[in-house]
Structures are given as C-alpha cells and as structure tokens.
XYZ file of C-alpha atoms in Angstrom:
211
model
C 1.974 13.876 12.534
C -0.757 16.444 11.900
C -0.092 19.320 9.322
C -2.671 22.143 8.197
C -2.956 22.861 3.913
C -3.998 26.442 3.282
C -6.275 25.650 0.016
C -9.144 22.865 -0.313
C -7.748 21.424 -2.407
C -8.382 17.276 -1.603
C -5.479 15.462 -0.686
C -7.342 12.191 -0.794
C -5.964 9.386 -3.173
C -7.303 5.609 -3.569
C -6.090 2.285 -5.343
C -9.138 -0.485 -6.433
C -7.334 -3.213 -8.357
C -8.938 -6.211 -9.543
C -6.731 -8.928 -10.496
C -3.199 -7.403 -8.890
C -0.141 -9.050 -11.028
C -2.186 -10.955 -13.402
C -3.407 -12.945 -9.867
C -7.240 -13.763 -11.123
C -9.315 -12.843 -8.039
C -6.633 -11.060 -6.191
C -8.054 -7.546 -4.615
C -5.775 -4.539 -3.501
C -7.862 -1.497 -1.865
C -5.862 1.337 -0.419
C -7.076 4.524 0.920
C -4.334 7.225 1.333
C -5.649 10.644 2.972
C -2.948 13.198 2.502
C -2.274 15.914 5.343
C -0.318 18.911 5.247
C 0.493 21.597 2.188
C 2.025 18.922 0.334
C -0.454 15.612 1.758
C -1.712 15.941 -2.285
C 1.243 14.931 -3.224
C 2.738 12.242 -1.521
C -0.836 10.674 -0.981
C -0.457 9.912 -4.645
C 2.950 9.202 -4.447
C 2.057 6.379 -1.592
C -0.485 4.817 -4.064
C 1.908 4.422 -6.742
C 5.059 3.027 -4.778
C 3.150 1.011 -2.699
C 1.770 -1.636 -4.946
C 4.757 -1.502 -7.189
C 7.110 -2.528 -4.175
C 4.966 -5.382 -3.311
C 4.985 -6.457 -7.015
C 8.729 -5.451 -6.895
C 9.054 -7.655 -4.188
C 6.847 -10.699 -5.232
C 8.624 -11.034 -8.479
C 12.506 -10.807 -6.826
C 11.281 -14.075 -4.959
C 10.354 -15.497 -8.178
C 13.344 -14.303 -10.672
C 16.444 -15.979 -8.193
C 19.423 -15.542 -9.789
C 18.170 -13.040 -12.095
C 18.748 -10.053 -10.250
C 20.600 -8.167 -12.350
C 17.609 -6.607 -14.148
C 15.792 -5.950 -10.809
C 15.686 -2.227 -11.256
C 14.910 -1.943 -14.727
C 11.297 -4.397 -13.145
C 11.164 -1.588 -10.591
C 11.231 1.679 -12.016
C 9.143 -0.631 -15.230
C 6.535 -1.202 -12.073
C 6.033 2.236 -11.374
C 5.734 4.019 -14.952
C 2.985 0.983 -15.161
C 1.121 2.222 -12.697
C 1.821 5.762 -13.520
C -0.152 5.174 -16.512
C -3.440 3.813 -15.701
C -1.478 0.551 -13.448
C -3.094 -1.682 -13.819
C -5.828 -1.076 -16.244
C -3.373 -1.359 -18.654
C -1.248 -4.586 -18.383
C 0.740 -4.257 -20.877
C 4.310 -4.213 -18.922
C 3.778 -6.363 -16.726
C 2.792 -9.102 -18.839
C 6.148 -7.830 -20.969
C 7.809 -8.715 -18.059
C 5.491 -11.877 -16.738
C 7.193 -12.812 -20.249
C 10.436 -11.379 -20.622
C 12.088 -13.137 -17.345
C 9.933 -16.352 -16.914
C 7.204 -15.571 -14.384
C 4.255 -17.531 -13.730
C 1.855 -14.696 -11.250
C 0.812 -18.063 -9.540
C 4.293 -18.670 -8.357
C 3.461 -15.778 -6.265
C 3.138 -15.770 -2.788
C 0.511 -13.735 -2.600
C -1.330 -16.419 -5.288
C -0.430 -19.325 -2.715
C -1.079 -17.399 0.525
C 0.366 -20.370 2.217
C 2.679 -18.585 4.139
C 0.783 -14.903 6.459
C 4.170 -14.271 8.468
C 5.644 -13.312 5.316
C 3.466 -11.658 3.671
C 2.574 -10.142 7.109
C 6.715 -8.892 6.844
C 5.884 -8.245 3.248
C 3.475 -5.281 4.188
C 4.978 -4.137 6.650
C 8.002 -4.118 4.416
C 6.406 -1.786 2.009
C 5.864 0.674 4.249
C 8.597 1.154 5.858
C 10.014 1.311 1.744
C 7.344 4.071 0.964
C 8.568 6.328 3.625
C 12.246 6.238 3.174
C 11.696 6.816 -0.471
C 9.673 9.798 0.286
C 12.682 11.112 2.956
C 14.799 10.033 -0.114
C 12.743 12.505 -2.793
C 12.587 15.140 -0.251
C 13.543 17.447 -3.446
C 11.143 16.579 -5.328
C 7.981 16.606 -2.824
C 8.577 18.494 0.666
C 6.794 15.766 3.612
C 8.750 17.328 6.229
C 5.925 18.778 7.610
C 3.415 17.074 4.959
C 2.672 13.336 5.205
C -0.650 10.017 4.198
C -2.015 7.532 6.054
C -2.225 4.514 4.679
C -4.825 1.805 4.719
C -4.463 -1.596 2.322
C -6.648 -4.025 1.803
C -5.074 -7.669 0.041
C -8.586 -9.555 -0.965
C -7.170 -13.529 -2.315
C -10.627 -15.817 -1.560
C -11.167 -16.192 1.845
C -8.084 -14.435 3.303
C -7.804 -10.548 3.958
C -4.631 -9.066 4.580
C -4.904 -5.544 5.937
C -2.436 -2.965 7.144
C -2.121 0.557 8.425
C -0.752 3.345 9.468
C -2.652 6.804 10.761
C -6.290 7.250 11.039
C -7.715 5.242 7.978
C -9.482 2.415 8.981
C -10.813 -0.659 7.014
C -14.406 -2.319 8.735
C -15.855 -5.581 8.182
C -19.556 -5.710 7.087
C -21.683 -8.397 6.924
C -25.644 -8.884 7.059
C -27.610 -11.156 8.902
C -30.198 -12.888 7.044
C -32.413 -13.585 10.539
C -32.140 -9.664 12.023
C -32.070 -8.692 8.477
C -29.651 -5.754 9.373
C -26.055 -4.561 8.090
C -23.325 -4.868 10.877
C -19.800 -3.221 11.035
C -16.390 -5.138 12.354
C -13.255 -2.375 12.572
C -10.524 -4.733 11.711
C -7.425 -1.844 12.253
C -6.878 0.626 15.359
C -6.566 4.015 14.631
C -3.136 5.728 14.773
C -4.288 9.211 16.650
C -1.953 11.627 18.070
C -3.659 12.403 20.767
C -4.105 8.832 21.916
C -1.668 8.684 24.820
C 0.684 4.927 23.399
C 0.886 7.100 20.001
C 2.275 10.200 21.469
C 4.420 7.868 23.190
C 5.636 6.115 20.284
C 6.216 9.317 17.913
C 8.272 11.433 20.581
C 10.186 8.433 21.037
C 11.089 8.281 17.534
C 12.828 12.114 17.621
C 8.904 12.885 16.509
C 7.199 16.087 17.249
C 2.864 16.334 17.380
C 1.779 19.639 16.825
C -1.792 21.007 14.520
C -4.958 20.488 15.124
C -5.847 16.797 16.281
C-alpha cells in the first residue's frame, strides 16, 4: 500500500545491532521506510518489535517448560529495545541469568537449520503486522505502513528478509579489476508490478496513491 503524507518528517528508521542476543559476532541490520501520515510511527514500531520478537522466540525455544514467564520476557525485551536496546544489555543479561539461558544454544548462534531460521523471520514479519493491527487505537495504520529490509549476519552466513521496496545489496571488490560490484539480494515488492498488484488485490487490499 502506498500512502501520501503532508509533512516533510523523516519516516525512516534503522537497526544496527552488534552481538545481537549477546551472541558474539552476530549482527542485525534493518531498514524501515515508513509511508503515509503515520509512517514514522509505524517504521519505529517495527524497528523495535521485530528484533524483540526474534529474540523472544529464540528464548521461548530455549526455555522449554518455563513458559509461564514468556509474557514478562517479551515485555522486557521491548522495553529494553525502547531504552536504547542492545546498547544497554542489562535487561538481557538479567533474563539469561534468571532463566539459565546460554545464548550459544540459540538457533541463530548455531546456524544449523536454515529452514527454521527462514520460518522464524517470516513469523517475525507476520507478528509485526498483527501487532500494528491490534494497536490501531495507538497507531493508525489503516493508510500508513512501512517497508522492512532485514539482514542478519553470522560468520559466513547472511540471512535476508524483506517486505516492500527497501532492498539489500551485497558489494564485493575485485583485486584484479580494481572495481566494486554490487549484487541485489532482495526483490522489490512494488505495487505497480503486476504480480505484486495481483497479490495485494487477492488478499482484499487496495492499491492507490503515487508509485
């Protein structure tokens, strides 16, 4: 959905998280390009929610039967993110110690199940959408939204997920040719593209505004 907004307010948000989930060498990079009158609020909401939800799901799997504490954990992760997130790890360290969680046991630390990681990222996107729908009274997302381009780097592995037309590029340098080249890793989801337009309409959505 493409929306128009009257102000010149910057609607972009981003994530640059080093040692994500307290895992050494795990990086999360995210770009969120809001659109519509409330695009800046929605992009900021997604910036906080998506990494928090990924972390929550990882902890949920690690905790097994200790599920009664999961709501407290999710709320704590979101609060931590809003307070500066992964620049201040005190809340995360406390959760790990309280529930005896070893970050090296988490899925993204091992990188040994690509299908499960793919499903985790898909679920995070869906839950971010549901979170906005459930909070319509706080943030009006009826005619506003955000793109998402998420990159998680773990050693030699790079996991990429996107929605909308924010794209991820992989750049490499040739010592022989002495030039940089870029490779697009994501496919833009533009509402003026026939396949994307058909997908939107098939889901009961509408395409309007400028493209």
